[in-house]
Amino acid sequence: MFRRGDRVKLTARAAAAFNNNKRPIMFDWTARRGVVERITTNKVNVVVLWDGRKSMEVVPIRSVELEPELGLPQTEHRL
């Protein structure tokens, strides 16, 4: 489940759908990353502020996935 502030990216399927048009490609949708601003009440859509943009965009929750964290992998520490 997504929470506010999570880093997300477009899924490969959604990016392919956006890239699959007859116009010349002006933007590579596979590289689109952003931050979740809020999730709609019915949990069907998510409001995302994409990197490099000033306006937010409402997209279906199925079209985004969590971006893997950079840095060290998460491990359990036992004391």
PDB file of N, CA, C and O in Angstrom:
ATOM      1  N   MET A   1       0.836  -1.178   0.000  1.00  0.00           N
ATOM      2  CA  MET A   1       0.000   0.000   0.000  1.00  0.00           C
ATOM      3  C   MET A   1       0.884   1.246   0.000  1.00  0.00           C
ATOM      4  O   MET A   1       1.943   1.256   0.593  1.00  0.00           O
ATOM      5  N   PHE A   2       0.416   2.269  -0.641  1.00  0.00           N
ATOM      6  CA  PHE A   2       1.167   3.512  -0.720  1.00  0.00           C
ATOM      7  C   PHE A   2       0.810   4.422   0.445  1.00  0.00           C
ATOM      8  O   PHE A   2      -0.296   4.377   0.969  1.00  0.00           O
ATOM      9  N   ARG A   3       1.775   5.245   0.817  1.00  0.00           N
ATOM     10  CA  ARG A   3       1.548   6.266   1.835  1.00  0.00           C
ATOM     11  C   ARG A   3       2.040   7.597   1.292  1.00  0.00           C
ATOM     12  O   ARG A   3       2.832   7.639   0.357  1.00  0.00           O
ATOM     13  N   ARG A   4       1.595   8.663   1.898  1.00  0.00           N
ATOM     14  CA  ARG A   4       2.032   9.986   1.489  1.00  0.00           C
ATOM     15  C   ARG A   4       3.543  10.104   1.676  1.00  0.00           C
ATOM     16  O   ARG A   4       4.081   9.692   2.692  1.00  0.00           O
ATOM     17  N   GLY A   5       4.216  10.629   0.663  1.00  0.00           N
ATOM     18  CA  GLY A   5       5.657  10.803   0.727  1.00  0.00           C
ATOM     19  C   GLY A   5       6.448   9.661   0.115  1.00  0.00           C
ATOM     20  O   GLY A   5       7.668   9.760  -0.002  1.00  0.00           O
ATOM     21  N   ASP A   6       5.793   8.569  -0.261  1.00  0.00           N
ATOM     22  CA  ASP A   6       6.492   7.447  -0.900  1.00  0.00           C
ATOM     23  C   ASP A   6       6.966   7.842  -2.291  1.00  0.00           C
ATOM     24  O   ASP A   6       6.267   8.544  -3.022  1.00  0.00           O
ATOM     25  N   ARG A   7       8.154   7.383  -2.669  1.00  0.00           N
ATOM     26  CA  ARG A   7       8.672   7.592  -4.020  1.00  0.00           C
ATOM     27  C   ARG A   7       8.086   6.506  -4.910  1.00  0.00           C
ATOM     28  O   ARG A   7       8.110   5.323  -4.564  1.00  0.00           O
ATOM     29  N   VAL A   8       7.544   6.899  -6.057  1.00  0.00           N
ATOM     30  CA  VAL A   8       6.931   5.958  -6.977  1.00  0.00           C
ATOM     31  C   VAL A   8       7.448   6.184  -8.390  1.00  0.00           C
ATOM     32  O   VAL A   8       8.037   7.218  -8.696  1.00  0.00           O
ATOM     33  N   LYS A   9       7.218   5.188  -9.231  1.00  0.00           N
ATOM     34  CA  LYS A   9       7.526   5.289 -10.653  1.00  0.00           C
ATOM     35  C   LYS A   9       6.395   4.638 -11.417  1.00  0.00           C
ATOM     36  O   LYS A   9       5.611   3.873 -10.863  1.00  0.00           O
ATOM     37  N   LEU A  10       6.311   4.957 -12.699  1.00  0.00           N
ATOM     38  CA  LEU A  10       5.293   4.330 -13.530  1.00  0.00           C
ATOM     39  C   LEU A  10       5.652   2.869 -13.756  1.00  0.00           C
ATOM     40  O   LEU A  10       6.826   2.526 -13.902  1.00  0.00           O
ATOM     41  N   THR A  11       4.659   2.019 -13.792  1.00  0.00           N
ATOM     42  CA  THR A  11       4.912   0.617 -14.111  1.00  0.00           C
ATOM     43  C   THR A  11       5.318   0.518 -15.577  1.00  0.00           C
ATOM     44  O   THR A  11       5.049   1.419 -16.378  1.00  0.00           O
ATOM     45  N   ALA A  12       5.954  -0.565 -15.936  1.00  0.00           N
ATOM     46  CA  ALA A  12       6.403  -0.764 -17.314  1.00  0.00           C
ATOM     47  C   ALA A  12       5.212  -0.778 -18.270  1.00  0.00           C
ATOM     48  O   ALA A  12       5.279  -0.229 -19.368  1.00  0.00           O
ATOM     49  N   ARG A  13       4.123  -1.376 -17.841  1.00  0.00           N
ATOM     50  CA  ARG A  13       2.936  -1.454 -18.697  1.00  0.00           C
ATOM     51  C   ARG A  13       2.333  -0.076 -18.945  1.00  0.00           C
ATOM     52  O   ARG A  13       1.938   0.262 -20.061  1.00  0.00           O
ATOM     53  N   ALA A  14       2.243   0.745 -17.900  1.00  0.00           N
ATOM     54  CA  ALA A  14       1.691   2.095 -18.060  1.00  0.00           C
ATOM     55  C   ALA A  14       2.617   2.963 -18.914  1.00  0.00           C
ATOM     56  O   ALA A  14       2.149   3.725 -19.759  1.00  0.00           O
ATOM     57  N   ALA A  15       3.921   2.857 -18.699  1.00  0.00           N
ATOM     58  CA  ALA A  15       4.872   3.630 -19.494  1.00  0.00           C
ATOM     59  C   ALA A  15       4.808   3.243 -20.963  1.00  0.00           C
ATOM     60  O   ALA A  15       4.870   4.101 -21.849  1.00  0.00           O
ATOM     61  N   ALA A  16       4.647   1.958 -21.237  1.00  0.00           N
ATOM     62  CA  ALA A  16       4.535   1.501 -22.622  1.00  0.00           C
ATOM     63  C   ALA A  16       3.262   2.043 -23.269  1.00  0.00           C
ATOM     64  O   ALA A  16       3.267   2.415 -24.445  1.00  0.00           O
ATOM     65  N   ALA A  17       2.182   2.115 -22.511  1.00  0.00           N
ATOM     66  CA  ALA A  17       0.935   2.657 -23.042  1.00  0.00           C
ATOM     67  C   ALA A  17       1.080   4.138 -23.369  1.00  0.00           C
ATOM     68  O   ALA A  17       0.581   4.608 -24.394  1.00  0.00           O
ATOM     69  N   PHE A  18       1.771   4.886 -22.519  1.00  0.00           N
ATOM     70  CA  PHE A  18       1.989   6.305 -22.784  1.00  0.00           C
ATOM     71  C   PHE A  18       2.941   6.511 -23.954  1.00  0.00           C
ATOM     72  O   PHE A  18       2.802   7.454 -24.714  1.00  0.00           O
ATOM     73  N   ASN A  19       3.953   5.658 -24.101  1.00  0.00           N
ATOM     74  CA  ASN A  19       4.923   5.786 -25.183  1.00  0.00           C
ATOM     75  C   ASN A  19       4.370   5.295 -26.514  1.00  0.00           C
ATOM     76  O   ASN A  19       4.899   5.627 -27.564  1.00  0.00           O
ATOM     77  N   ASN A  20       3.332   4.482 -26.492  1.00  0.00           N
ATOM     78  CA  ASN A  20       2.800   3.873 -27.705  1.00  0.00           C
ATOM     79  C   ASN A  20       1.778   4.804 -28.366  1.00  0.00           C
ATOM     80  O   ASN A  20       0.589   4.592 -28.297  1.00  0.00           O
ATOM     81  N   ASN A  21       2.285   5.832 -29.015  1.00  0.00           N
ATOM     82  CA  ASN A  21       1.403   6.736 -29.747  1.00  0.00           C
ATOM     83  C   ASN A  21       2.048   7.090 -31.077  1.00  0.00           C
ATOM     84  O   ASN A  21       3.191   6.776 -31.337  1.00  0.00           O
ATOM     85  N   LYS A  22       1.309   7.739 -31.907  1.00  0.00           N
ATOM     86  CA  LYS A  22       1.779   8.048 -33.259  1.00  0.00           C
ATOM     87  C   LYS A  22       2.575   9.354 -33.319  1.00  0.00           C
ATOM     88  O   LYS A  22       3.157   9.670 -34.330  1.00  0.00           O
ATOM     89  N   ARG A  23       2.568  10.112 -32.235  1.00  0.00           N
ATOM     90  CA  ARG A  23       3.313  11.371 -32.217  1.00  0.00           C
ATOM     91  C   ARG A  23       4.787  11.105 -31.956  1.00  0.00           C
ATOM     92  O   ARG A  23       5.141  10.081 -31.374  1.00  0.00           O
ATOM     93  N   PRO A  24       5.646  12.025 -32.335  1.00  0.00           N
ATOM     94  CA  PRO A  24       7.059  11.857 -31.990  1.00  0.00           C
ATOM     95  C   PRO A  24       7.224  11.870 -30.469  1.00  0.00           C
ATOM     96  O   PRO A  24       6.535  12.604 -29.770  1.00  0.00           O
ATOM     97  N   ILE A  25       8.121  11.062 -29.989  1.00  0.00           N
ATOM     98  CA  ILE A  25       8.320  10.942 -28.534  1.00  0.00           C
ATOM     99  C   ILE A  25       8.998  12.205 -28.016  1.00  0.00           C
ATOM    100  O   ILE A  25      10.095  12.542 -28.416  1.00  0.00           O
ATOM    101  N   MET A  26       8.296  12.885 -27.109  1.00  0.00           N
ATOM    102  CA  MET A  26       8.845  14.095 -26.507  1.00  0.00           C
ATOM    103  C   MET A  26       9.347  13.824 -25.099  1.00  0.00           C
ATOM    104  O   MET A  26      10.095  14.610 -24.552  1.00  0.00           O
ATOM    105  N   PHE A  27       8.911  12.739 -24.520  1.00  0.00           N
ATOM    106  CA  PHE A  27       9.272  12.439 -23.137  1.00  0.00           C
ATOM    107  C   PHE A  27       9.362  10.935 -22.973  1.00  0.00           C
ATOM    108  O   PHE A  27       8.527  10.205 -23.500  1.00  0.00           O
ATOM    109  N   ASP A  28      10.363  10.489 -22.257  1.00  0.00           N
ATOM    110  CA  ASP A  28      10.508   9.061 -21.986  1.00  0.00           C
ATOM    111  C   ASP A  28       9.739   8.733 -20.708  1.00  0.00           C
ATOM    112  O   ASP A  28      10.176   9.063 -19.614  1.00  0.00           O
ATOM    113  N   TRP A  29       8.577   8.124 -20.849  1.00  0.00           N
ATOM    114  CA  TRP A  29       7.716   7.840 -19.707  1.00  0.00           C
ATOM    115  C   TRP A  29       8.308   6.795 -18.770  1.00  0.00           C
ATOM    116  O   TRP A  29       7.929   6.721 -17.608  1.00  0.00           O
ATOM    117  N   THR A  30       9.228   5.966 -19.260  1.00  0.00           N
ATOM    118  CA  THR A  30       9.805   4.938 -18.388  1.00  0.00           C
ATOM    119  C   THR A  30      10.684   5.548 -17.303  1.00  0.00           C
ATOM    120  O   THR A  30      10.925   4.915 -16.285  1.00  0.00           O
ATOM    121  N   ALA A  31      11.147   6.769 -17.502  1.00  0.00           N
ATOM    122  CA  ALA A  31      12.015   7.422 -16.521  1.00  0.00           C
ATOM    123  C   ALA A  31      11.240   8.304 -15.550  1.00  0.00           C
ATOM    124  O   ALA A  31      11.839   8.967 -14.712  1.00  0.00           O
ATOM    125  N   ARG A  32       9.924   8.324 -15.636  1.00  0.00           N
ATOM    126  CA  ARG A  32       9.140   9.221 -14.799  1.00  0.00           C
ATOM    127  C   ARG A  32       9.086   8.734 -13.362  1.00  0.00           C
ATOM    128  O   ARG A  32       8.713   7.603 -13.075  1.00  0.00           O
ATOM    129  N   ARG A  33       9.491   9.606 -12.438  1.00  0.00           N
ATOM    130  CA  ARG A  33       9.495   9.326 -10.997  1.00  0.00           C
ATOM    131  C   ARG A  33       8.797  10.468 -10.275  1.00  0.00           C
ATOM    132  O   ARG A  33       8.793  11.598 -10.758  1.00  0.00           O
ATOM    133  N   GLY A  34       8.239  10.182  -9.104  1.00  0.00           N
ATOM    134  CA  GLY A  34       7.563  11.234  -8.359  1.00  0.00           C
ATOM    135  C   GLY A  34       7.293  10.838  -6.923  1.00  0.00           C
ATOM    136  O   GLY A  34       7.740   9.786  -6.451  1.00  0.00           O
ATOM    137  N   VAL A  35       6.549  11.698  -6.227  1.00  0.00           N
ATOM    138  CA  VAL A  35       6.231  11.508  -4.815  1.00  0.00           C
ATOM    139  C   VAL A  35       4.714  11.513  -4.660  1.00  0.00           C
ATOM    140  O   VAL A  35       4.022  12.348  -5.239  1.00  0.00           O
ATOM    141  N   VAL A  36       4.200  10.587  -3.856  1.00  0.00           N
ATOM    142  CA  VAL A  36       2.763  10.506  -3.589  1.00  0.00           C
ATOM    143  C   VAL A  36       2.374  11.669  -2.680  1.00  0.00           C
ATOM    144  O   VAL A  36       2.944  11.845  -1.613  1.00  0.00           O
ATOM    145  N   GLU A  37       1.408  12.466  -3.142  1.00  0.00           N
ATOM    146  CA  GLU A  37       0.892  13.572  -2.332  1.00  0.00           C
ATOM    147  C   GLU A  37      -0.333  13.134  -1.535  1.00  0.00           C
ATOM    148  O   GLU A  37      -0.491  13.534  -0.396  1.00  0.00           O
ATOM    149  N   ARG A  38      -1.199  12.346  -2.150  1.00  0.00           N
ATOM    150  CA  ARG A  38      -2.355  11.811  -1.422  1.00  0.00           C
ATOM    151  C   ARG A  38      -2.975  10.673  -2.211  1.00  0.00           C
ATOM    152  O   ARG A  38      -2.717  10.499  -3.395  1.00  0.00           O
ATOM    153  N   ILE A  39      -3.797   9.902  -1.531  1.00  0.00           N
ATOM    154  CA  ILE A  39      -4.528   8.792  -2.136  1.00  0.00           C
ATOM    155  C   ILE A  39      -6.008   9.135  -2.024  1.00  0.00           C
ATOM    156  O   ILE A  39      -6.459   9.608  -0.975  1.00  0.00           O
ATOM    157  N   THR A  40      -6.763   8.911  -3.087  1.00  0.00           N
ATOM    158  CA  THR A  40      -8.179   9.259  -3.055  1.00  0.00           C
ATOM    159  C   THR A  40      -8.920   8.391  -2.040  1.00  0.00           C
ATOM    160  O   THR A  40      -8.441   7.334  -1.631  1.00  0.00           O
ATOM    161  N   THR A  41     -10.090   8.837  -1.666  1.00  0.00           N
ATOM    162  CA  THR A  41     -10.875   8.164  -0.637  1.00  0.00           C
ATOM    163  C   THR A  41     -11.201   6.724  -0.995  1.00  0.00           C
ATOM    164  O   THR A  41     -11.144   5.834  -0.150  1.00  0.00           O
ATOM    165  N   ASN A  42     -11.502   6.482  -2.267  1.00  0.00           N
ATOM    166  CA  ASN A  42     -11.863   5.129  -2.668  1.00  0.00           C
ATOM    167  C   ASN A  42     -10.651   4.253  -2.992  1.00  0.00           C
ATOM    168  O   ASN A  42     -10.810   3.112  -3.401  1.00  0.00           O
ATOM    169  N   LYS A  43      -9.449   4.784  -2.821  1.00  0.00           N
ATOM    170  CA  LYS A  43      -8.183   4.067  -3.015  1.00  0.00           C
ATOM    171  C   LYS A  43      -8.031   3.497  -4.430  1.00  0.00           C
ATOM    172  O   LYS A  43      -7.424   2.465  -4.630  1.00  0.00           O
ATOM    173  N   VAL A  44      -8.593   4.201  -5.407  1.00  0.00           N
ATOM    174  CA  VAL A  44      -8.466   3.796  -6.800  1.00  0.00           C
ATOM    175  C   VAL A  44      -7.423   4.650  -7.505  1.00  0.00           C
ATOM    176  O   VAL A  44      -6.691   4.165  -8.348  1.00  0.00           O
ATOM    177  N   ASN A  45      -7.341   5.923  -7.121  1.00  0.00           N
ATOM    178  CA  ASN A  45      -6.406   6.847  -7.742  1.00  0.00           C
ATOM    179  C   ASN A  45      -5.414   7.368  -6.715  1.00  0.00           C
ATOM    180  O   ASN A  45      -5.684   7.381  -5.518  1.00  0.00           O
ATOM    181  N   VAL A  46      -4.285   7.825  -7.231  1.00  0.00           N
ATOM    182  CA  VAL A  46      -3.257   8.411  -6.386  1.00  0.00           C
ATOM    183  C   VAL A  46      -2.839   9.736  -7.035  1.00  0.00           C
ATOM    184  O   VAL A  46      -2.779   9.840  -8.252  1.00  0.00           O
ATOM    185  N   VAL A  47      -2.607  10.750  -6.201  1.00  0.00           N
ATOM    186  CA  VAL A  47      -2.175  12.053  -6.683  1.00  0.00           C
ATOM    187  C   VAL A  47      -0.658  12.102  -6.538  1.00  0.00           C
ATOM    188  O   VAL A  47      -0.128  11.933  -5.442  1.00  0.00           O
ATOM    189  N   VAL A  48       0.034  12.307  -7.671  1.00  0.00           N
ATOM    190  CA  VAL A  48       1.494  12.243  -7.698  1.00  0.00           C
ATOM    191  C   VAL A  48       2.062  13.572  -8.175  1.00  0.00           C
ATOM    192  O   VAL A  48       1.568  14.158  -9.143  1.00  0.00           O
ATOM    193  N   LEU A  49       3.097  14.049  -7.493  1.00  0.00           N
ATOM    194  CA  LEU A  49       3.864  15.204  -7.946  1.00  0.00           C
ATOM    195  C   LEU A  49       5.126  14.650  -8.600  1.00  0.00           C
ATOM    196  O   LEU A  49       6.011  14.131  -7.934  1.00  0.00           O
ATOM    197  N   TRP A  50       5.155  14.704  -9.939  1.00  0.00           N
ATOM    198  CA  TRP A  50       6.281  14.141 -10.684  1.00  0.00           C
ATOM    199  C   TRP A  50       7.499  15.043 -10.549  1.00  0.00           C
ATOM    200  O   TRP A  50       7.373  16.263 -10.432  1.00  0.00           O
ATOM    201  N   ASP A  51       8.684  14.457 -10.568  1.00  0.00           N
ATOM    202  CA  ASP A  51       9.925  15.218 -10.492  1.00  0.00           C
ATOM    203  C   ASP A  51      10.009  16.177 -11.674  1.00  0.00           C
ATOM    204  O   ASP A  51       9.726  15.806 -12.811  1.00  0.00           O
ATOM    205  N   GLY A  52      10.406  17.421 -11.404  1.00  0.00           N
ATOM    206  CA  GLY A  52      10.564  18.407 -12.454  1.00  0.00           C
ATOM    207  C   GLY A  52       9.271  19.072 -12.892  1.00  0.00           C
ATOM    208  O   GLY A  52       9.264  19.825 -13.860  1.00  0.00           O
ATOM    209  N   ARG A  53       8.172  18.815 -12.193  1.00  0.00           N
ATOM    210  CA  ARG A  53       6.874  19.413 -12.559  1.00  0.00           C
ATOM    211  C   ARG A  53       6.340  20.208 -11.386  1.00  0.00           C
ATOM    212  O   ARG A  53       6.627  19.896 -10.238  1.00  0.00           O
ATOM    213  N   LYS A  54       5.531  21.194 -11.656  1.00  0.00           N
ATOM    214  CA  LYS A  54       4.937  22.011 -10.607  1.00  0.00           C
ATOM    215  C   LYS A  54       3.531  21.562 -10.255  1.00  0.00           C
ATOM    216  O   LYS A  54       3.050  21.799  -9.157  1.00  0.00           O
ATOM    217  N   SER A  55       2.845  20.930 -11.207  1.00  0.00           N
ATOM    218  CA  SER A  55       1.470  20.512 -10.968  1.00  0.00           C
ATOM    219  C   SER A  55       1.402  19.028 -10.631  1.00  0.00           C
ATOM    220  O   SER A  55       2.253  18.247 -11.038  1.00  0.00           O
ATOM    221  N   MET A  56       0.365  18.677  -9.870  1.00  0.00           N
ATOM    222  CA  MET A  56       0.151  17.282  -9.498  1.00  0.00           C
ATOM    223  C   MET A  56      -0.729  16.617 -10.542  1.00  0.00           C
ATOM    224  O   MET A  56      -1.460  17.281 -11.265  1.00  0.00           O
ATOM    225  N   GLU A  57      -0.660  15.306 -10.596  1.00  0.00           N
ATOM    226  CA  GLU A  57      -1.422  14.547 -11.577  1.00  0.00           C
ATOM    227  C   GLU A  57      -2.107  13.377 -10.890  1.00  0.00           C
ATOM    228  O   GLU A  57      -1.514  12.700 -10.050  1.00  0.00           O
ATOM    229  N   VAL A  58      -3.363  13.132 -11.247  1.00  0.00           N
ATOM    230  CA  VAL A  58      -4.117  12.005 -10.704  1.00  0.00           C
ATOM    231  C   VAL A  58      -3.967  10.842 -11.671  1.00  0.00           C
ATOM    232  O   VAL A  58      -4.279  10.954 -12.846  1.00  0.00           O
ATOM    233  N   VAL A  59      -3.443   9.723 -11.165  1.00  0.00           N
ATOM    234  CA  VAL A  59      -3.248   8.532 -11.993  1.00  0.00           C
ATOM    235  C   VAL A  59      -3.850   7.325 -11.283  1.00  0.00           C
ATOM    236  O   VAL A  59      -3.962   7.307 -10.055  1.00  0.00           O
ATOM    237  N   PRO A  60      -4.250   6.307 -12.027  1.00  0.00           N
ATOM    238  CA  PRO A  60      -4.755   5.090 -11.378  1.00  0.00           C
ATOM    239  C   PRO A  60      -3.665   4.443 -10.520  1.00  0.00           C
ATOM    240  O   PRO A  60      -2.495   4.445 -10.888  1.00  0.00           O
ATOM    241  N   ILE A  61      -4.062   3.923  -9.395  1.00  0.00           N
ATOM    242  CA  ILE A  61      -3.101   3.340  -8.462  1.00  0.00           C
ATOM    243  C   ILE A  61      -2.404   2.115  -9.064  1.00  0.00           C
ATOM    244  O   ILE A  61      -1.280   1.802  -8.703  1.00  0.00           O
ATOM    245  N   ARG A  62      -3.060   1.459 -10.031  1.00  0.00           N
ATOM    246  CA  ARG A  62      -2.447   0.301 -10.700  1.00  0.00           C
ATOM    247  C   ARG A  62      -1.296   0.689 -11.607  1.00  0.00           C
ATOM    248  O   ARG A  62      -0.494  -0.162 -11.981  1.00  0.00           O
ATOM    249  N   SER A  63      -1.216   1.977 -11.990  1.00  0.00           N
ATOM    250  CA  SER A  63      -0.189   2.385 -12.945  1.00  0.00           C
ATOM    251  C   SER A  63       1.098   2.859 -12.291  1.00  0.00           C
ATOM    252  O   SER A  63       2.023   3.254 -12.988  1.00  0.00           O
ATOM    253  N   VAL A  64       1.179   2.840 -10.958  1.00  0.00           N
ATOM    254  CA  VAL A  64       2.415   3.226 -10.272  1.00  0.00           C
ATOM    255  C   VAL A  64       2.864   2.110  -9.342  1.00  0.00           C
ATOM    256  O   VAL A  64       2.059   1.298  -8.889  1.00  0.00           O
ATOM    257  N   GLU A  65       4.170   2.088  -9.086  1.00  0.00           N
ATOM    258  CA  GLU A  65       4.732   1.121  -8.152  1.00  0.00           C
ATOM    259  C   GLU A  65       5.799   1.810  -7.325  1.00  0.00           C
ATOM    260  O   GLU A  65       6.336   2.845  -7.729  1.00  0.00           O
ATOM    261  N   LEU A  66       6.086   1.253  -6.169  1.00  0.00           N
ATOM    262  CA  LEU A  66       7.107   1.833  -5.313  1.00  0.00           C
ATOM    263  C   LEU A  66       8.462   1.764  -5.986  1.00  0.00           C
ATOM    264  O   LEU A  66       8.817   0.752  -6.595  1.00  0.00           O
ATOM    265  N   GLU A  67       9.206   2.850  -5.868  1.00  0.00           N
ATOM    266  CA  GLU A  67      10.557   2.868  -6.411  1.00  0.00           C
ATOM    267  C   GLU A  67      11.482   2.253  -5.369  1.00  0.00           C
ATOM    268  O   GLU A  67      11.389   2.574  -4.187  1.00  0.00           O
ATOM    269  N   PRO A  68      12.383   1.362  -5.769  1.00  0.00           N
ATOM    270  CA  PRO A  68      13.287   0.761  -4.785  1.00  0.00           C
ATOM    271  C   PRO A  68      14.165   1.825  -4.139  1.00  0.00           C
ATOM    272  O   PRO A  68      14.584   2.771  -4.796  1.00  0.00           O
ATOM    273  N   GLU A  69      14.386   1.656  -2.860  1.00  0.00           N
ATOM    274  CA  GLU A  69      15.217   2.596  -2.107  1.00  0.00           C
ATOM    275  C   GLU A  69      16.661   2.514  -2.574  1.00  0.00           C
ATOM    276  O   GLU A  69      17.168   1.440  -2.875  1.00  0.00           O
ATOM    277  N   LEU A  70      17.318   3.647  -2.611  1.00  0.00           N
ATOM    278  CA  LEU A  70      18.739   3.668  -2.950  1.00  0.00           C
ATOM    279  C   LEU A  70      19.559   3.438  -1.687  1.00  0.00           C
ATOM    280  O   LEU A  70      19.148   3.733  -0.587  1.00  0.00           O
ATOM    281  N   GLY A  71      20.724   2.920  -1.857  1.00  0.00           N
ATOM    282  CA  GLY A  71      21.595   2.700  -0.703  1.00  0.00           C
ATOM    283  C   GLY A  71      21.648   1.236  -0.325  1.00  0.00           C
ATOM    284  O   GLY A  71      21.476   0.348  -1.144  1.00  0.00           O
ATOM    285  N   LEU A  72      21.878   0.987   0.951  1.00  0.00           N
ATOM    286  CA  LEU A  72      22.037  -0.370   1.443  1.00  0.00           C
ATOM    287  C   LEU A  72      20.699  -1.106   1.465  1.00  0.00           C
ATOM    288  O   LEU A  72      19.660  -0.510   1.749  1.00  0.00           O
ATOM    289  N   PRO A  73      20.700  -2.394   1.180  1.00  0.00           N
ATOM    290  CA  PRO A  73      19.451  -3.157   1.239  1.00  0.00           C
ATOM    291  C   PRO A  73      18.940  -3.263   2.674  1.00  0.00           C
ATOM    292  O   PRO A  73      19.724  -3.247   3.625  1.00  0.00           O
ATOM    293  N   GLN A  74      17.640  -3.362   2.804  1.00  0.00           N
ATOM    294  CA  GLN A  74      17.036  -3.494   4.124  1.00  0.00           C
ATOM    295  C   GLN A  74      17.269  -4.892   4.666  1.00  0.00           C
ATOM    296  O   GLN A  74      17.005  -5.878   3.991  1.00  0.00           O
ATOM    297  N   THR A  75      17.776  -4.981   5.862  1.00  0.00           N
ATOM    298  CA  THR A  75      17.996  -6.283   6.507  1.00  0.00           C
ATOM    299  C   THR A  75      17.474  -6.219   7.931  1.00  0.00           C
ATOM    300  O   THR A  75      17.370  -5.137   8.511  1.00  0.00           O
ATOM    301  N   GLU A  76      17.181  -7.357   8.488  1.00  0.00           N
ATOM    302  CA  GLU A  76      16.754  -7.420   9.875  1.00  0.00           C
ATOM    303  C   GLU A  76      17.993  -7.472  10.759  1.00  0.00           C
ATOM    304  O   GLU A  76      18.925  -8.204  10.490  1.00  0.00           O
ATOM    305  N   HIS A  77      17.969  -6.674  11.806  1.00  0.00           N
ATOM    306  CA  HIS A  77      19.068  -6.705  12.768  1.00  0.00           C
ATOM    307  C   HIS A  77      18.555  -7.351  14.050  1.00  0.00           C
ATOM    308  O   HIS A  77      17.547  -6.943  14.597  1.00  0.00           O
ATOM    309  N   ARG A  78      19.228  -8.359  14.462  1.00  0.00           N
ATOM    310  CA  ARG A  78      18.848  -9.012  15.721  1.00  0.00           C
ATOM    311  C   ARG A  78      19.914  -8.739  16.752  1.00  0.00           C
ATOM    312  O   ARG A  78      21.104  -8.852  16.490  1.00  0.00           O
ATOM    313  N   LEU A  79      19.480  -8.389  17.933  1.00  0.00           N
ATOM    314  CA  LEU A  79      20.427  -8.113  19.022  1.00  0.00           C
ATOM    315  C   LEU A  79      20.580  -9.282  19.920  1.00  0.00           C
ATOM    316  O   LEU A  79      19.779 -10.095  20.127  1.00  0.00           O
TER     317      LEU A  79
END
